[in-house]
Coordinates of C-alpha atoms in Angstrom, one line a residue:
M1260 CA -169.4 -38.2 -103.2
Q1261 CA -171.9 -36.9 -100.7
N1262 CA -171.1 -33.6 -99.1
R1263 CA -170.5 -33.5 -95.3
D1264 CA -173.2 -31.6 -93.4
S1265 CA -171.8 -28.1 -92.9
T1266 CA -173.9 -27.6 -89.9
A1267 CA -172.5 -30.5 -88.0
E1268 CA -170.9 -29.6 -84.6
P1269 CA -167.1 -29.2 -85.0
K1270 CA -164.9 -31.6 -83.0
R1271 CA -164.3 -30.2 -79.6
T1272 CA -160.7 -29.9 -78.4
M1273 CA -160.3 -29.9 -74.6
Q1274 CA -157.4 -28.9 -72.5
V1275 CA -157.2 -31.6 -69.8
G1276 CA -154.9 -31.0 -66.9
V1277 CA -153.3 -33.4 -64.4
P1278 CA -151.7 -31.8 -61.4
K1279 CA -149.5 -33.7 -59.0
E1280 CA -151.4 -34.7 -55.8
V1281 CA -150.4 -32.7 -52.8
K1282 CA -152.1 -34.7 -50.0
V1283 CA -149.6 -36.3 -47.6
H1284 CA -148.2 -39.5 -49.0
E1285 CA -150.5 -39.5 -52.0
Y1286 CA -148.8 -40.9 -55.0
R1287 CA -151.7 -41.8 -57.2
V1288 CA -152.3 -39.8 -60.3
G1289 CA -155.5 -38.7 -62.1
L1290 CA -154.4 -40.0 -65.5
V1291 CA -151.8 -42.8 -66.2
P1292 CA -149.9 -42.6 -69.6
A1293 CA -152.3 -45.1 -71.3
S1294 CA -155.2 -42.8 -70.5
V1295 CA -153.4 -39.8 -71.8
R1296 CA -152.8 -41.6 -75.1
E1297 CA -156.5 -42.2 -75.5
L1298 CA -157.3 -38.5 -75.0
V1299 CA -154.5 -37.4 -77.3
Q1300 CA -155.7 -39.8 -80.1
R1301 CA -159.1 -38.1 -79.9
G1302 CA -157.5 -34.7 -80.5
H1303 CA -157.4 -33.4 -77.0
Q1304 CA -154.4 -31.6 -75.3
V1305 CA -153.2 -33.0 -72.0
L1306 CA -151.1 -31.1 -69.6
V1307 CA -149.3 -33.0 -66.9
E1308 CA -147.4 -31.5 -64.0
T1309 CA -143.8 -32.6 -63.8
G1310 CA -143.4 -35.5 -61.4
A1311 CA -147.1 -36.3 -61.2
G1312 CA -146.6 -40.0 -61.8
T1313 CA -143.0 -40.5 -60.8
G1314 CA -143.8 -41.9 -57.4
I1315 CA -145.6 -44.9 -58.9
G1316 CA -143.2 -45.6 -61.8
F1317 CA -144.6 -43.3 -64.5
P1318 CA -141.9 -40.8 -65.3
D1319 CA -142.4 -37.6 -67.3
A1320 CA -140.9 -39.3 -70.4
A1321 CA -143.8 -41.9 -70.3
Y1322 CA -146.3 -39.1 -70.4
A1323 CA -144.4 -37.2 -73.1
N1324 CA -144.3 -40.4 -75.2
A1325 CA -148.1 -40.7 -74.8
G1326 CA -148.5 -37.2 -76.2
A1327 CA -148.8 -35.1 -73.1
S1328 CA -147.2 -31.7 -72.5
I1329 CA -145.2 -31.6 -69.3
V1330 CA -145.6 -28.3 -67.4
P1331 CA -143.5 -27.1 -64.5
D1332 CA -146.1 -26.5 -61.8
A1333 CA -149.7 -26.9 -60.7
E1334 CA -150.5 -23.2 -61.3
T1335 CA -150.0 -23.7 -65.0
I1336 CA -152.4 -26.7 -64.9
F1337 CA -155.2 -24.8 -63.1
A1338 CA -154.7 -21.7 -65.3
K1339 CA -154.9 -23.5 -68.6
A1340 CA -157.0 -26.6 -68.2
D1341 CA -160.7 -26.8 -69.1
L1342 CA -161.0 -30.1 -67.3
V1343 CA -158.9 -30.9 -64.2
V1344 CA -158.6 -34.6 -63.4
K1345 CA -157.3 -35.6 -59.9
V1346 CA -157.6 -38.4 -57.4
K1347 CA -158.0 -36.9 -54.0
E1348 CA -160.1 -33.9 -53.0
P1349 CA -158.5 -30.5 -53.7
Q1350 CA -156.5 -29.2 -50.8
S1351 CA -156.7 -25.7 -49.4
T1352 CA -153.9 -24.5 -51.6
E1353 CA -155.8 -25.7 -54.7
W1354 CA -159.2 -24.2 -54.0
P1355 CA -158.2 -20.6 -55.0
Q1356 CA -156.7 -21.9 -58.3
L1357 CA -160.0 -23.3 -59.5
R1358 CA -162.3 -21.0 -61.5
R1359 CA -165.8 -20.6 -62.9
G1360 CA -166.2 -22.5 -66.2
Q1361 CA -163.6 -25.1 -65.2
T1362 CA -164.6 -28.7 -64.5
L1363 CA -163.0 -30.7 -61.7
F1364 CA -163.3 -34.5 -61.8
T1365 CA -162.0 -36.3 -58.7
Y1366 CA -163.0 -37.8 -55.3
L1367 CA -164.6 -35.0 -53.2
H1368 CA -166.3 -36.6 -50.1
L1369 CA -167.9 -33.2 -49.3
A1370 CA -170.6 -34.2 -46.7
P1371 CA -168.2 -34.1 -43.7
D1372 CA -165.9 -31.4 -45.1
R1373 CA -167.3 -27.9 -44.6
E1374 CA -164.1 -26.0 -45.5
Q1375 CA -163.7 -27.8 -48.8
T1376 CA -167.3 -27.3 -49.7
E1377 CA -167.0 -23.6 -49.0
G1378 CA -163.7 -23.4 -51.0
L1379 CA -165.3 -25.0 -54.1
L1380 CA -168.4 -22.9 -53.8
A1381 CA -166.3 -19.7 -53.7
S1382 CA -164.2 -20.8 -56.7
G1383 CA -167.3 -21.0 -58.9
C1384 CA -166.0 -24.2 -60.6
T1385 CA -168.0 -27.3 -61.6
A1386 CA -167.0 -30.2 -59.4
I1387 CA -168.0 -33.8 -60.3
A1388 CA -167.3 -36.4 -57.6
Y1389 CA -166.2 -39.9 -58.5
E1390 CA -168.0 -41.3 -55.4
T1391 CA -171.5 -40.3 -56.5
V1392 CA -171.4 -41.3 -60.2
T1393 CA -173.8 -44.2 -60.6
D1394 CA -174.4 -47.0 -63.0
P1395 CA -177.6 -48.7 -64.4
M1396 CA -177.7 -51.1 -61.5
G1397 CA -177.5 -48.5 -58.9
G1398 CA -173.9 -49.1 -58.1
L1399 CA -171.0 -46.7 -57.7
P1400 CA -168.6 -47.6 -60.5
L1401 CA -165.9 -45.1 -59.7
L1402 CA -165.9 -45.8 -56.0
A1403 CA -165.9 -49.5 -56.4
P1404 CA -162.2 -50.0 -57.5
M1405 CA -160.9 -48.0 -54.5
S1406 CA -163.4 -49.7 -52.3
E1407 CA -162.1 -53.1 -53.4
V1408 CA -158.5 -51.9 -52.6
A1409 CA -159.5 -50.4 -49.3
G1410 CA -161.5 -53.5 -48.2
R1411 CA -158.6 -55.8 -49.0
M1412 CA -156.1 -53.5 -47.4
A1413 CA -158.2 -53.1 -44.2
I1414 CA -157.4 -56.7 -43.2
Q1415 CA -153.8 -56.3 -44.1
V1416 CA -153.3 -53.1 -42.0
G1417 CA -155.6 -54.5 -39.3
A1418 CA -153.4 -57.6 -39.0
R1419 CA -150.3 -55.4 -38.7
C1420 CA -151.9 -53.2 -36.0
L1421 CA -152.7 -56.3 -34.0
E1422 CA -149.0 -57.0 -33.7
K1423 CA -147.6 -56.1 -30.3
E1424 CA -145.1 -53.5 -31.4
A1425 CA -147.9 -51.7 -33.3
G1426 CA -149.9 -51.4 -30.1
G1427 CA -152.1 -54.4 -30.6
A1428 CA -152.8 -57.4 -28.4
G1429 CA -150.3 -59.6 -30.2
I1430 CA -152.8 -61.7 -32.1
L1431 CA -152.2 -63.6 -35.3
L1432 CA -155.4 -63.5 -37.3
S1433 CA -155.0 -67.0 -38.7
G1434 CA -154.2 -68.6 -35.4
V1435 CA -152.0 -71.7 -35.3
P1436 CA -152.8 -75.3 -34.4
G1437 CA -154.0 -75.3 -30.9
V1438 CA -154.6 -71.5 -30.8
P1439 CA -157.9 -70.1 -32.2
P1440 CA -157.9 -67.5 -34.9
G1441 CA -158.6 -63.8 -34.4
R1442 CA -162.1 -62.5 -34.5
V1443 CA -162.9 -60.1 -37.3
V1444 CA -166.1 -58.1 -37.4
V1445 CA -167.0 -56.2 -40.6
L1446 CA -169.7 -53.5 -40.4
G1447 CA -171.3 -53.4 -43.8
G1448 CA -171.4 -56.0 -46.5
G1449 CA -171.0 -53.9 -49.6
V1450 CA -167.9 -53.6 -51.8
V1451 CA -165.5 -52.7 -49.0
G1452 CA -167.0 -55.2 -46.6
S1453 CA -167.2 -58.1 -48.9
N1454 CA -163.6 -57.6 -50.0
A1455 CA -162.5 -57.4 -46.4
A1456 CA -164.4 -60.6 -45.6
R1457 CA -162.7 -62.4 -48.5
I1458 CA -159.2 -61.5 -47.3
A1459 CA -160.0 -62.2 -43.7
A1460 CA -161.6 -65.6 -44.5
G1461 CA -158.6 -66.4 -46.7
M1462 CA -156.4 -65.8 -43.7
R1463 CA -158.5 -68.3 -41.8
A1464 CA -159.8 -65.6 -39.3
Q1465 CA -163.1 -66.0 -37.6
V1466 CA -165.3 -63.5 -39.6
T1467 CA -168.7 -62.0 -38.9
V1468 CA -170.3 -59.5 -41.3
L1469 CA -173.2 -57.3 -40.2
D1470 CA -175.5 -55.5 -42.6
R1471 CA -179.2 -54.3 -42.7
N1472 CA -179.9 -55.7 -46.2
P1473 CA -181.1 -59.3 -46.1
R1474 CA -180.1 -59.7 -49.8
V1475 CA -176.6 -58.7 -49.0
L1476 CA -176.4 -61.2 -46.2
D1477 CA -177.8 -63.9 -48.4
A1478 CA -175.4 -63.2 -51.1
L1479 CA -172.4 -63.4 -48.7
D1480 CA -173.7 -66.6 -47.1
R1481 CA -174.0 -68.2 -50.6
E1482 CA -170.5 -67.0 -51.6
F1483 CA -168.8 -68.2 -48.5
A1484 CA -170.9 -71.4 -48.0
G1485 CA -171.0 -70.9 -44.3
R1486 CA -167.3 -70.1 -43.8
I1487 CA -168.3 -66.7 -42.3
A1488 CA -171.1 -65.7 -40.1
T1489 CA -173.7 -63.1 -41.4
V1490 CA -175.8 -61.1 -38.9
Y1491 CA -178.6 -58.6 -39.3
A1492 CA -177.2 -55.3 -38.0
T1493 CA -179.4 -54.3 -35.0
A1494 CA -177.9 -52.0 -32.5
E1495 CA -177.7 -54.9 -30.0
A1496 CA -176.0 -57.1 -32.5
V1497 CA -173.4 -54.5 -33.5
E1498 CA -172.6 -53.8 -29.8
Q1499 CA -172.2 -57.4 -29.0
A1500 CA -170.0 -58.2 -32.0
V1501 CA -167.8 -55.1 -31.6
V1502 CA -167.1 -55.7 -27.9
E1503 CA -166.0 -59.3 -28.6
A1504 CA -163.9 -58.5 -31.7
D1505 CA -160.1 -58.4 -32.1
L1506 CA -160.4 -56.4 -35.3
V1507 CA -163.4 -54.3 -36.5
I1508 CA -163.7 -53.0 -40.0
G1509 CA -166.0 -50.0 -40.6
A1510 CA -167.3 -50.4 -44.1
V1511 CA -170.6 -48.5 -44.2
L1512 CA -171.6 -46.1 -46.9
I1513 CA -174.5 -43.8 -47.7
P1514 CA -173.7 -42.3 -51.1
G1515 CA -172.8 -38.6 -50.9
A1516 CA -173.8 -38.4 -47.2
A1517 CA -172.0 -38.6 -43.9
A1518 CA -171.4 -42.1 -42.6
P1519 CA -173.6 -43.2 -39.6
R1520 CA -171.9 -43.5 -36.3
L1521 CA -172.4 -47.2 -35.5
V1522 CA -169.8 -47.6 -32.7
S1523 CA -170.0 -45.4 -29.7
R1524 CA -167.3 -44.2 -27.3
A1525 CA -168.8 -46.5 -24.6
M1526 CA -168.5 -49.5 -27.0
V1527 CA -164.9 -48.7 -27.7
A1528 CA -164.2 -48.5 -24.0
A1529 CA -165.7 -51.9 -23.5
M1530 CA -163.4 -53.6 -26.1
R1531 CA -160.3 -55.5 -24.9
P1532 CA -157.1 -53.5 -24.8
G1533 CA -155.0 -54.1 -28.0
S1534 CA -158.1 -54.5 -30.2
V1535 CA -158.1 -52.7 -33.5
L1536 CA -160.6 -50.5 -35.4
V1537 CA -160.0 -49.7 -39.1
D1538 CA -162.4 -47.0 -40.3
V1539 CA -162.7 -47.2 -44.1
A1540 CA -165.6 -44.8 -43.8
I1541 CA -163.4 -42.0 -42.6
D1542 CA -163.6 -40.2 -45.9
Q1543 CA -167.3 -39.7 -45.2
G1544 CA -166.7 -38.7 -41.6
G1545 CA -166.2 -42.1 -40.1
C1546 CA -168.5 -44.7 -38.5
F1547 CA -166.8 -44.9 -35.1
E1548 CA -167.5 -42.1 -32.6
T1549 CA -163.8 -42.0 -31.7
S1550 CA -162.6 -41.7 -35.3
R1551 CA -160.5 -38.8 -36.5
P1552 CA -158.7 -38.5 -39.9
T1553 CA -155.1 -39.7 -40.0
T1554 CA -152.4 -39.9 -42.7
H1555 CA -150.0 -42.5 -43.9
A1556 CA -147.3 -40.6 -42.1
E1557 CA -149.0 -41.1 -38.8
P1558 CA -151.8 -43.7 -39.4
T1559 CA -152.8 -44.8 -35.9
Y1560 CA -153.6 -43.5 -32.5
M1561 CA -155.0 -45.0 -29.3
V1562 CA -158.3 -44.4 -27.5
D1563 CA -159.0 -46.4 -24.3
G1564 CA -156.3 -48.9 -25.3
V1565 CA -157.8 -49.6 -28.7
V1566 CA -155.8 -49.0 -31.8
H1567 CA -157.5 -46.7 -34.4
Y1568 CA -156.4 -46.7 -38.1
C1569 CA -158.3 -43.9 -39.9
V1570 CA -156.2 -43.0 -42.9
T1571 CA -158.4 -41.0 -45.4
N1572 CA -156.6 -42.2 -48.5
M1573 CA -155.9 -45.8 -47.7
P1574 CA -155.5 -47.0 -51.4
G1575 CA -152.7 -44.4 -51.7
A1576 CA -150.5 -47.0 -49.9
V1577 CA -150.6 -49.2 -52.9
A1578 CA -150.6 -46.3 -55.3
R1579 CA -149.7 -47.9 -58.6
T1580 CA -152.3 -50.7 -58.3
S1581 CA -154.8 -48.1 -57.2
A1582 CA -154.1 -45.6 -59.9
V1583 CA -154.3 -48.1 -62.7
A1584 CA -157.5 -49.6 -61.3
L1585 CA -159.1 -46.2 -60.9
N1586 CA -158.2 -45.2 -64.5
N1587 CA -159.8 -48.3 -65.8
A1588 CA -163.0 -47.1 -64.3
T1589 CA -162.8 -43.3 -64.8
L1590 CA -161.5 -43.2 -68.4
P1591 CA -164.8 -43.7 -70.2
F1592 CA -166.3 -40.8 -68.3
I1593 CA -163.2 -38.6 -68.8
L1594 CA -163.4 -39.2 -72.5
Q1595 CA -167.1 -38.2 -72.6
L1596 CA -166.4 -35.0 -70.6
A1597 CA -163.5 -34.2 -72.9
D1598 CA -165.4 -34.9 -76.1
Q1599 CA -168.7 -33.3 -75.1
G1600 CA -167.8 -30.9 -72.3
F1601 CA -170.1 -29.7 -69.6
P1602 CA -173.2 -29.7 -69.6
R1603 CA -173.7 -31.9 -72.7
A1604 CA -171.9 -34.9 -71.3
L1605 CA -174.0 -34.9 -68.1
T1606 CA -177.2 -34.2 -70.1
E1607 CA -176.6 -37.3 -72.2
N1608 CA -175.3 -39.5 -69.4
A1609 CA -177.7 -39.5 -66.4
Y1610 CA -175.3 -41.6 -64.4
L1611 CA -172.4 -39.2 -64.8
A1612 CA -174.9 -36.4 -63.9
Q1613 CA -175.3 -38.0 -60.5
G1614 CA -171.7 -37.1 -59.9
L1615 CA -172.3 -33.3 -60.1
N1616 CA -171.8 -32.0 -56.5
I1617 CA -171.0 -28.3 -57.1
H1618 CA -171.7 -25.9 -59.9
A1619 CA -171.2 -22.2 -60.2
G1620 CA -171.4 -21.4 -56.5
H1621 CA -174.2 -23.9 -55.7
V1622 CA -174.4 -27.3 -54.2
V1623 CA -176.3 -29.7 -56.5
H1624 CA -176.1 -33.1 -54.9
P1625 CA -179.0 -33.4 -52.4
A1626 CA -177.1 -35.5 -49.9
V1627 CA -174.3 -33.1 -49.8
A1628 CA -176.7 -30.1 -49.4
Q1629 CA -178.5 -31.8 -46.6
A1630 CA -175.3 -32.7 -44.8
R1631 CA -174.1 -29.1 -45.0
G1632 CA -177.5 -27.5 -44.3
L1633 CA -177.8 -25.9 -47.7
K1634 CA -180.4 -25.7 -50.4
A1635 CA -179.6 -27.9 -53.4
L1636 CA -179.7 -26.4 -56.9
P1637 CA -181.9 -28.7 -59.0
L1638 CA -179.8 -30.7 -61.4
R1639 CA -182.0 -29.6 -64.3
E1640 CA -181.2 -25.9 -63.6
A1641 CA -177.5 -26.7 -63.2
L1642 CA -177.5 -28.3 -66.7
G1643 CA -179.2 -25.3 -68.2
G1644 CA -182.9 -26.3 -68.0

């Protein structure tokens, strides 16, 4: 029998921690039991805070059966874990618990969030953002599943907000025989926008999608075979469409950077009372000048008679669907981080490396650095040259 190479690198055992989310009405969880089982089978130790998945039907017993250790509080997770896996950006109570040499893998959306950026820099941790991990086709594979959920939800919540008791004009998006359907305008034809258009068109609304990429518009025109209108997004076209709309979906994205403000306060003032704005871009600062972050507890507010829905964790409303869909996308990257650790996993996977936002007190992602007025640490230096 051939002797095994004694110089081979030993199998790495990683402590992976899953704290319970603390953002208001956030019930998603970083790892579902099926993902825990995959990590444990590879020899890793998984620590799950008690109650982390209870809100979406994953009790502690399900995690224990998958091989996880259930711990009583988040402090234990942050103290022991080498890799912390979350869903939403760490809150102010969590920043001080992170530490140098620890890797955080979650959504961050740092560009519009000065306080979180400063908190992560002060912690010294390594923070990898789901929303800036890329794929070979230039897509955002870890943002896509939540963008699909948010795009589909945007029409659902927009339709609800159009109801009179919710502050809306009392318009049924589908219309009825003899009454025209509601007018839906979608700003951005990417993953969020295309999913919003599918649901709105399925509800028989009158749908217009605006985008600056002719290829995106062409693809949407082919998919819908003329059932929706596609418009090149000049400033004039955006203004005209928004002012005439019953429901506007903000679905623009610049990876890692703050969202552009496409709809001004003056445009909002010109809309009909009872119209609705749903700002899916709010995680990146929002694309309406009148947007401000809201929560599932208080999701809407009024400006100039227009209903604004600007919940920063929209997919949290359908938390079980969202958590499972997110895990389907994140698990391969989590396994690579656990098996190889930082920086080897990022060195060997250039797409995962694009997710590196913060490392050892430095901003690494150029778009985040630009948004925050900081100098970016070159990725090569962050990965050790």
